[in-house]
Short mmCIF file of C-alpha atoms in Angstrom, two decimals:
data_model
loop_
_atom_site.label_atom_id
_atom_site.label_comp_id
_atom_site.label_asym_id
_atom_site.label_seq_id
_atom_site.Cartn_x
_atom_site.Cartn_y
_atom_site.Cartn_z
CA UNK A 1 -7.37 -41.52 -0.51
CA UNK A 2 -5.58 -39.47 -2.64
CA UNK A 3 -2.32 -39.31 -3.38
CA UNK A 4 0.00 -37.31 -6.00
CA UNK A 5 3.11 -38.57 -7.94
CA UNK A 6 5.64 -36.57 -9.28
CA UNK A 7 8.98 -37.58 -11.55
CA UNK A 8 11.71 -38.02 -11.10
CA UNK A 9 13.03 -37.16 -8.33
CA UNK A 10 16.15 -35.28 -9.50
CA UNK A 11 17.67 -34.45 -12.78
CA UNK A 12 20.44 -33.45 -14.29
CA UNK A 13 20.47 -32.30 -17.81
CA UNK A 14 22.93 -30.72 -20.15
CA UNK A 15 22.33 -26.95 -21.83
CA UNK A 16 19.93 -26.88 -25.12
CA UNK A 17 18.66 -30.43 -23.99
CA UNK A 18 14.69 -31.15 -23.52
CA UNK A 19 12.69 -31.58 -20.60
CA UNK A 20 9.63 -33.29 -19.67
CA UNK A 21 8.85 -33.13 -15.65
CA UNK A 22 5.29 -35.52 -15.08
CA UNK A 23 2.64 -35.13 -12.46
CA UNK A 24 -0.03 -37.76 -11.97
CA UNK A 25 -2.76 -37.26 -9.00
CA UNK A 26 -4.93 -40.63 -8.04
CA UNK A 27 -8.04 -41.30 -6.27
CA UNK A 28 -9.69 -37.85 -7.71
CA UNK A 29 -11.30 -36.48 -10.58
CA UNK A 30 -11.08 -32.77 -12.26
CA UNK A 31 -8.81 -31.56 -10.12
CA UNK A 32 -6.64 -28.38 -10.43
CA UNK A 33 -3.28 -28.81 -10.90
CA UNK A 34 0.01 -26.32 -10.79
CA UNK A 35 3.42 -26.39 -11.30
CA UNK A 36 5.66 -24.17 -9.02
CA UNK A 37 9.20 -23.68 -9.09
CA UNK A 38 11.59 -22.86 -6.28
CA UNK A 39 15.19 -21.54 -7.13
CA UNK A 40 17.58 -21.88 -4.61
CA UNK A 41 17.08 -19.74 -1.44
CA UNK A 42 14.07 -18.20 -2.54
CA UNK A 43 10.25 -19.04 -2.74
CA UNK A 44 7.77 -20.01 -4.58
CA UNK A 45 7.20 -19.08 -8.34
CA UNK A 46 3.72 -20.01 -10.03
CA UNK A 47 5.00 -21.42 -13.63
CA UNK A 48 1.53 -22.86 -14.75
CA UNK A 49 -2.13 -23.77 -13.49
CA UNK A 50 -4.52 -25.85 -14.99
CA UNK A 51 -8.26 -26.45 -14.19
CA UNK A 52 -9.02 -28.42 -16.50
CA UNK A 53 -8.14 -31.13 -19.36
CA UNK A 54 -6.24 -28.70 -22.21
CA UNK A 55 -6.86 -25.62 -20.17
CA UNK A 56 -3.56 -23.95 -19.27
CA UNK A 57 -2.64 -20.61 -17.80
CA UNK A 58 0.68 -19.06 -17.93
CA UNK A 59 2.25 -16.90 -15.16
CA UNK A 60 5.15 -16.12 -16.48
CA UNK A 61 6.89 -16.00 -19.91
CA UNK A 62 9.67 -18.49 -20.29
CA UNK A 63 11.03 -21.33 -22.24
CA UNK A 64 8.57 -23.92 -20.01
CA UNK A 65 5.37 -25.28 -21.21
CA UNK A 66 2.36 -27.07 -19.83
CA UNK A 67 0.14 -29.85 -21.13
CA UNK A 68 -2.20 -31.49 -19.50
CA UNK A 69 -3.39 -34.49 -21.75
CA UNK A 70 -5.29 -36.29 -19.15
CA UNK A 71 -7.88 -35.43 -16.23
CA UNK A 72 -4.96 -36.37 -13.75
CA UNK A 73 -2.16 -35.61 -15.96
CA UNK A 74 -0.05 -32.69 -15.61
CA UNK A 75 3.14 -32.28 -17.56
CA UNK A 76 6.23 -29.47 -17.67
CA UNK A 77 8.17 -29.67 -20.84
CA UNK A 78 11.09 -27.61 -22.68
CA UNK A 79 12.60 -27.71 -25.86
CA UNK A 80 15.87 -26.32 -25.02
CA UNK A 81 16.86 -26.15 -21.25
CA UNK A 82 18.86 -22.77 -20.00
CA UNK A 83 21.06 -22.48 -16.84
CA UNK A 84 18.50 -20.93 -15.22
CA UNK A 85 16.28 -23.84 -15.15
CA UNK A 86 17.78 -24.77 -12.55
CA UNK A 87 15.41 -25.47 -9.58
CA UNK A 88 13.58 -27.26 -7.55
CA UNK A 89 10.07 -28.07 -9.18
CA UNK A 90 7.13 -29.01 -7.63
CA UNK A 91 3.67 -29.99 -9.03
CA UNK A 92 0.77 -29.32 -6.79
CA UNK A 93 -3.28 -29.98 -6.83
CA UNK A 94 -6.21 -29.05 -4.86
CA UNK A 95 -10.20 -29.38 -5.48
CA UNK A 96 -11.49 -25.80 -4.53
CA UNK A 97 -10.73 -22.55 -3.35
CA UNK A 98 -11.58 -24.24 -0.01
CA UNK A 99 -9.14 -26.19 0.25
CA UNK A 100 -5.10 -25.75 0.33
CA UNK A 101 -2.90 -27.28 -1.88
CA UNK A 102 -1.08 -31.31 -1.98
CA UNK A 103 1.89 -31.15 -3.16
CA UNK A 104 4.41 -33.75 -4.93
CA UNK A 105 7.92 -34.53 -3.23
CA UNK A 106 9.43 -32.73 -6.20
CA UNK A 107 12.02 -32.68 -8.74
CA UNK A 108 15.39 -31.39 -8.55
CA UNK A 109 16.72 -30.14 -11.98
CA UNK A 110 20.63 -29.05 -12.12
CA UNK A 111 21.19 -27.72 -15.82
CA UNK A 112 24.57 -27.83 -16.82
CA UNK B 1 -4.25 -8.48 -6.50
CA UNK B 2 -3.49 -10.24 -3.12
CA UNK B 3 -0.09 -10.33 -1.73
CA UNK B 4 1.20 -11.79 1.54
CA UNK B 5 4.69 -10.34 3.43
CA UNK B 6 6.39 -12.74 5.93
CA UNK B 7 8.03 -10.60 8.05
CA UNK B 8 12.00 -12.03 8.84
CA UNK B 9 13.49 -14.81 6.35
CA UNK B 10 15.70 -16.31 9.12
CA UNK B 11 13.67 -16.75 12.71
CA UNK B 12 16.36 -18.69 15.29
CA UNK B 13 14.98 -19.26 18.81
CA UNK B 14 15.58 -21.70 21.69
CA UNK B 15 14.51 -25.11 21.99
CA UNK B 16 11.57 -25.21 24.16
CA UNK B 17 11.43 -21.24 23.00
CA UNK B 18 8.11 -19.75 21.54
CA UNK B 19 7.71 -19.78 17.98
CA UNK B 20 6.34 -16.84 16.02
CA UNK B 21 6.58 -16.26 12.35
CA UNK B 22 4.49 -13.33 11.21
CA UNK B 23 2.55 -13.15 7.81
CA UNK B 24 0.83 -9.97 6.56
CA UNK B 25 -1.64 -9.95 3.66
CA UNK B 26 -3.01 -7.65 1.07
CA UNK B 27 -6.70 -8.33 0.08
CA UNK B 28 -9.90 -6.63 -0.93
CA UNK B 29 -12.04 -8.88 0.55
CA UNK B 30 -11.56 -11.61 3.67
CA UNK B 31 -9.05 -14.08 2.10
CA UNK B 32 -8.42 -17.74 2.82
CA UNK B 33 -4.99 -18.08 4.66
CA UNK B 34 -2.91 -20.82 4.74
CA UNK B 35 1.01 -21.99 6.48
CA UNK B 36 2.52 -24.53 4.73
CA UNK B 37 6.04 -26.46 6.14
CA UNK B 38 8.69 -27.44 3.72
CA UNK B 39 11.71 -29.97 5.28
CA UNK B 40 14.83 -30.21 3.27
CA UNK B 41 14.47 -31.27 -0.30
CA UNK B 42 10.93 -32.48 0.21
CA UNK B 43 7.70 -31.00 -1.40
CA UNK B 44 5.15 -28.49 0.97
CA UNK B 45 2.92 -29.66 3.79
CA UNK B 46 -0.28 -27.73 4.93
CA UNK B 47 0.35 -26.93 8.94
CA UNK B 48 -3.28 -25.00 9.02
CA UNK B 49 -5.73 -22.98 7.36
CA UNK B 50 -8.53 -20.46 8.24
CA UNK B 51 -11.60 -20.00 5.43
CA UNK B 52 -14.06 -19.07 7.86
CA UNK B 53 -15.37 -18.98 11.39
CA UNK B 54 -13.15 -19.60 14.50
CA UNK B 55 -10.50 -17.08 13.79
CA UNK B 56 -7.82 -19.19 16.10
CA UNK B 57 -7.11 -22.45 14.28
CA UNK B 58 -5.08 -25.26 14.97
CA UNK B 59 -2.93 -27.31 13.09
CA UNK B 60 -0.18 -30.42 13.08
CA UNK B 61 2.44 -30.09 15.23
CA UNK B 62 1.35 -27.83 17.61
CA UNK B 63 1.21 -25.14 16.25
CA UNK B 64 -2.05 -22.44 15.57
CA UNK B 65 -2.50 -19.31 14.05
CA UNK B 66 -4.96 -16.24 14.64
CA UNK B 67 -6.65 -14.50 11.80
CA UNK B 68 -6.90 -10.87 12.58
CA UNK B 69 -8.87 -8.70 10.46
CA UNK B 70 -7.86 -5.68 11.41
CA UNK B 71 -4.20 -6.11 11.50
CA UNK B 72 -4.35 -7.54 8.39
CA UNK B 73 -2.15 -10.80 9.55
CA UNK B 74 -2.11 -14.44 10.23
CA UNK B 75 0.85 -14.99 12.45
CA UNK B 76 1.99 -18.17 12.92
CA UNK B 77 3.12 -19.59 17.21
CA UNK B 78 3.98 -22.72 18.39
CA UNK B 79 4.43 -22.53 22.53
CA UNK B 80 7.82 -24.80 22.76
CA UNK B 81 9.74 -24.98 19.79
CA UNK B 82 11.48 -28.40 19.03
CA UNK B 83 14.46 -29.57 17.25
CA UNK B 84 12.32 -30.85 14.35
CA UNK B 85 10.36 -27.88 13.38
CA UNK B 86 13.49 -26.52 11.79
CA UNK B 87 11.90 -26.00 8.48
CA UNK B 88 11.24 -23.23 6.03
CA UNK B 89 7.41 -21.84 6.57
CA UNK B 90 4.90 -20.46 3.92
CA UNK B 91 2.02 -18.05 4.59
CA UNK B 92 -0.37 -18.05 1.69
CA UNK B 93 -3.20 -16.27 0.45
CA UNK B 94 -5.70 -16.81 -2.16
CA UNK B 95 -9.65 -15.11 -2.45
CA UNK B 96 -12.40 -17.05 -0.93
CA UNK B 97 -14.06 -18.00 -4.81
CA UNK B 98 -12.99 -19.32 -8.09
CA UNK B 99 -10.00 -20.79 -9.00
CA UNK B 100 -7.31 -18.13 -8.93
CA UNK B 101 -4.16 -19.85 -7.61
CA UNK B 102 -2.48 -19.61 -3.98
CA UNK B 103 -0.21 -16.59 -3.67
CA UNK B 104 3.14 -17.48 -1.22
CA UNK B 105 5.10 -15.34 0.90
CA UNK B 106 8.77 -16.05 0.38
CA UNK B 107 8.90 -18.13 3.19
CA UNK B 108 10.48 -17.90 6.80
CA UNK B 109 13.78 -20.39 7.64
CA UNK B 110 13.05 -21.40 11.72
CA UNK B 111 16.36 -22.61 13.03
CA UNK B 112 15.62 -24.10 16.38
CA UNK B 113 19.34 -24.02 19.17
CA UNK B 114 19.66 -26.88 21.24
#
């Protein structure tokens, strides 16, 4: 079956520090993978989407980044956290437009 | 571009009350619909989905949702509501090919009174 890790499971990390979130999915192959973010009280934001190794799309312009080094691999960096990077994060991956989405147990990041 | 409206970010009923959380979408052509449940610091769980045929599906938990093409929605209904379906809710919509991603309402809180 397959199953999806993502870690850890919170975080907190000071202003101007880096970040590196990691996703892993198992018992797939070529899957698509996203990373979502969900500030407090309000839904859910579409950061990145991959569908495939070194493919990456961007939906929205920020200090985040997205690698994805491996098939099952997805990874959420920054160079220099902000306050508001603050959120709950949540990494996500499905294998067609048929199907809905499994997602990790997420990541809680507190920037302070 | 697709967009889905949940109508009401706070729903309270009854225990043992109906549920009904209403989602609207925005779509050229006959989307794929989805309700996801999200508990407390946890990540999402798919409840149901509709892609195509039967236009009443059911899900986990009791609960089911009707596709309506004409009305545009995907409403969400659970007969008796109980204590643990206090949860936030997510109606989603993405087009029936390719890749593009899933597009989220912003979610419905269901408190459920004892």
């Amino acid at each position: 079956s397959q199953t999806i890790h993502q870690w850890p499971a919170t975080l907190v990390q000071p202003v101007g520090s880096p970040l590196s979130l990691e996703c892993t999915v198992e018992g797939t192959s070529n899957p698509n993978l996203y990373w979502y973010r969900q500030a407090a009280g309000r839904g859910l934001q579409l950061l990145f989407y991959s569908v495939g190794i070194g493919q990456i799309s961007s939906e929205v312009p920020q200090n985040l980044s997205a690698s994805r080094p491996q098939d099952r691999q997805f990874i959420l960096s920054s160079k220099k956290l902000l306050l508001s990077d603050s959120g709950f994060y949540l990494c996500a991956w499905s294998s067609g437009s048929n199907y809905g989405y499994t997602f990790g147990s997420g990541t809680r990041l507190t920037v302070v | 571009a697709q967009s889905v409206t949940q109508l009401g970010s706070h729903v309270s009923v009854s225990e043992g009350a109906l549920v009904l959380l209403r989602c609207n979408y925005s779509s050229s052509v006959p989307p794929y619909l989805f309700w996801y449940v999200q508990y407390p610091n946890q990540g999402l769980q798919l409840l149901l989905k509709y892609t195509t045929g039967a236009t009443l599906v059911k899900g986990i938990n009791g609960f089911e949702a009707e596709f309506k093409k004409s009305e545009t929605s995907f409403h969400l209904t659970k007969p008796s509501a109980h204590m643990s379906d206090a949860a936030e809710y997510f109606c989603a919509v993405r087009p029936p090919a390719g890749n593009t991603p899933l597009v989220f309402g912003k979610g419905t809180r269901l408190s459920v009174i004892a």
